[in-house]
Amino acid sequence: MTKNNRLEGRVAVVTGAAAGIGRAPAELFAEEGARVVLADIAGESVERVAARIRDSGESAVAVVA
């Protein structure tokens, strides 16, 4: 991911972040420098997305809700 820093210092909370329409903005917010909180009912899937974001050097936390 390429970090652009436009959202540095901000936190983005994204629901439905395990796939599709929730995952895409979560990844974009992270690319822009936001710390991302990913919420979804699909525990394993949302944790995989958070791990992928963290592996790219960004900050992400998964919450099963």
PDB file of C-alpha atoms in Angstrom:
ATOM      1  CA  MET A   1       0.000   0.000   0.000  1.00  0.00           C
ATOM      2  CA  THR A   2       1.181   3.522  -0.773  1.00  0.00           C
ATOM      3  CA  LYS A   3       0.813   5.870   2.172  1.00  0.00           C
ATOM      4  CA  ASN A   4      -0.413   9.348   1.258  1.00  0.00           C
ATOM      5  CA  ASN A   5      -0.879  10.717   4.835  1.00  0.00           C
ATOM      6  CA  ARG A   6      -4.007  12.777   4.099  1.00  0.00           C
ATOM      7  CA  LEU A   7      -5.773  11.088   7.028  1.00  0.00           C
ATOM      8  CA  GLU A   8      -2.789  10.856   9.378  1.00  0.00           C
ATOM      9  CA  GLY A   9      -3.818  11.358  13.005  1.00  0.00           C
ATOM     10  CA  ARG A  10      -7.393  10.271  12.345  1.00  0.00           C
ATOM     11  CA  VAL A  11      -9.272   7.076  13.162  1.00  0.00           C
ATOM     12  CA  ALA A  12     -11.691   5.437  10.727  1.00  0.00           C
ATOM     13  CA  VAL A  13     -14.281   2.962  12.030  1.00  0.00           C
ATOM     14  CA  VAL A  14     -15.561   0.751   9.216  1.00  0.00           C
ATOM     15  CA  THR A  15     -18.453  -1.684   9.651  1.00  0.00           C
ATOM     16  CA  GLY A  16     -18.870  -4.659   7.365  1.00  0.00           C
ATOM     17  CA  ALA A  17     -15.124  -4.559   6.806  1.00  0.00           C
ATOM     18  CA  ALA A  18     -14.519  -8.271   6.224  1.00  0.00           C
ATOM     19  CA  ALA A  19     -15.335  -8.089   2.514  1.00  0.00           C
ATOM     20  CA  GLY A  20     -16.537  -6.064  -0.428  1.00  0.00           C
ATOM     21  CA  ILE A  21     -18.009  -2.639   0.130  1.00  0.00           C
ATOM     22  CA  GLY A  22     -16.604  -2.407   3.673  1.00  0.00           C
ATOM     23  CA  ARG A  23     -13.162  -3.824   2.990  1.00  0.00           C
ATOM     24  CA  ALA A  24     -12.316  -1.476   0.116  1.00  0.00           C
ATOM     25  CA  PRO A  25     -12.720   1.802   2.031  1.00  0.00           C
ATOM     26  CA  ALA A  26     -10.963   0.332   5.077  1.00  0.00           C
ATOM     27  CA  GLU A  27      -7.912  -0.399   2.940  1.00  0.00           C
ATOM     28  CA  LEU A  28      -8.087   3.047   1.320  1.00  0.00           C
ATOM     29  CA  PHE A  29      -8.353   4.814   4.693  1.00  0.00           C
ATOM     30  CA  ALA A  30      -5.269   2.907   5.859  1.00  0.00           C
ATOM     31  CA  GLU A  31      -3.399   3.877   2.677  1.00  0.00           C
ATOM     32  CA  GLU A  32      -4.223   7.503   3.450  1.00  0.00           C
ATOM     33  CA  GLY A  33      -2.678   7.184   6.917  1.00  0.00           C
ATOM     34  CA  ALA A  34      -5.723   6.667   9.147  1.00  0.00           C
ATOM     35  CA  ARG A  35      -5.697   4.178  11.981  1.00  0.00           C
ATOM     36  CA  VAL A  36      -8.498   1.765  11.086  1.00  0.00           C
ATOM     37  CA  VAL A  37     -10.972  -0.099  13.288  1.00  0.00           C
ATOM     38  CA  LEU A  38     -12.573  -2.920  11.300  1.00  0.00           C
ATOM     39  CA  ALA A  39     -15.893  -4.285  12.585  1.00  0.00           C
ATOM     40  CA  ASP A  40     -17.744  -7.312  11.239  1.00  0.00           C
ATOM     41  CA  ILE A  41     -19.630 -10.408  12.382  1.00  0.00           C
ATOM     42  CA  ALA A  42     -17.260 -12.622  10.363  1.00  0.00           C
ATOM     43  CA  GLY A  43     -14.444 -12.925  12.905  1.00  0.00           C
ATOM     44  CA  GLU A  44     -11.843 -14.841  10.919  1.00  0.00           C
ATOM     45  CA  SER A  45     -12.387 -12.796   7.781  1.00  0.00           C
ATOM     46  CA  VAL A  46     -12.179  -9.406   9.475  1.00  0.00           C
ATOM     47  CA  GLU A  47      -9.015 -10.457  11.312  1.00  0.00           C
ATOM     48  CA  ARG A  48      -7.437 -11.467   7.981  1.00  0.00           C
ATOM     49  CA  VAL A  49      -8.217  -8.028   6.540  1.00  0.00           C
ATOM     50  CA  ALA A  50      -6.742  -6.314   9.612  1.00  0.00           C
ATOM     51  CA  ALA A  51      -3.628  -8.501   9.402  1.00  0.00           C
ATOM     52  CA  ARG A  52      -3.199  -7.625   5.735  1.00  0.00           C
ATOM     53  CA  ILE A  53      -3.380  -3.915   6.555  1.00  0.00           C
ATOM     54  CA  ARG A  54      -0.915  -4.326   9.448  1.00  0.00           C
ATOM     55  CA  ASP A  55       1.436  -6.326   7.209  1.00  0.00           C
ATOM     56  CA  SER A  56       1.571  -3.318   4.891  1.00  0.00           C
ATOM     57  CA  GLY A  57       2.808  -1.183   7.784  1.00  0.00           C
ATOM     58  CA  GLU A  58      -0.462   0.514   8.670  1.00  0.00           C
ATOM     59  CA  SER A  59      -2.482   0.420  11.908  1.00  0.00           C
ATOM     60  CA  ALA A  60      -5.598  -1.769  12.059  1.00  0.00           C
ATOM     61  CA  VAL A  61      -7.677  -3.430  14.761  1.00  0.00           C
ATOM     62  CA  ALA A  62     -10.363  -6.053  14.129  1.00  0.00           C
ATOM     63  CA  VAL A  63     -13.548  -6.122  16.235  1.00  0.00           C
ATOM     64  CA  VAL A  64     -16.099  -8.913  15.999  1.00  0.00           C
ATOM     65  CA  ALA A  65     -19.495  -7.335  16.556  1.00  0.00           C
TER      66      ALA A  65
END
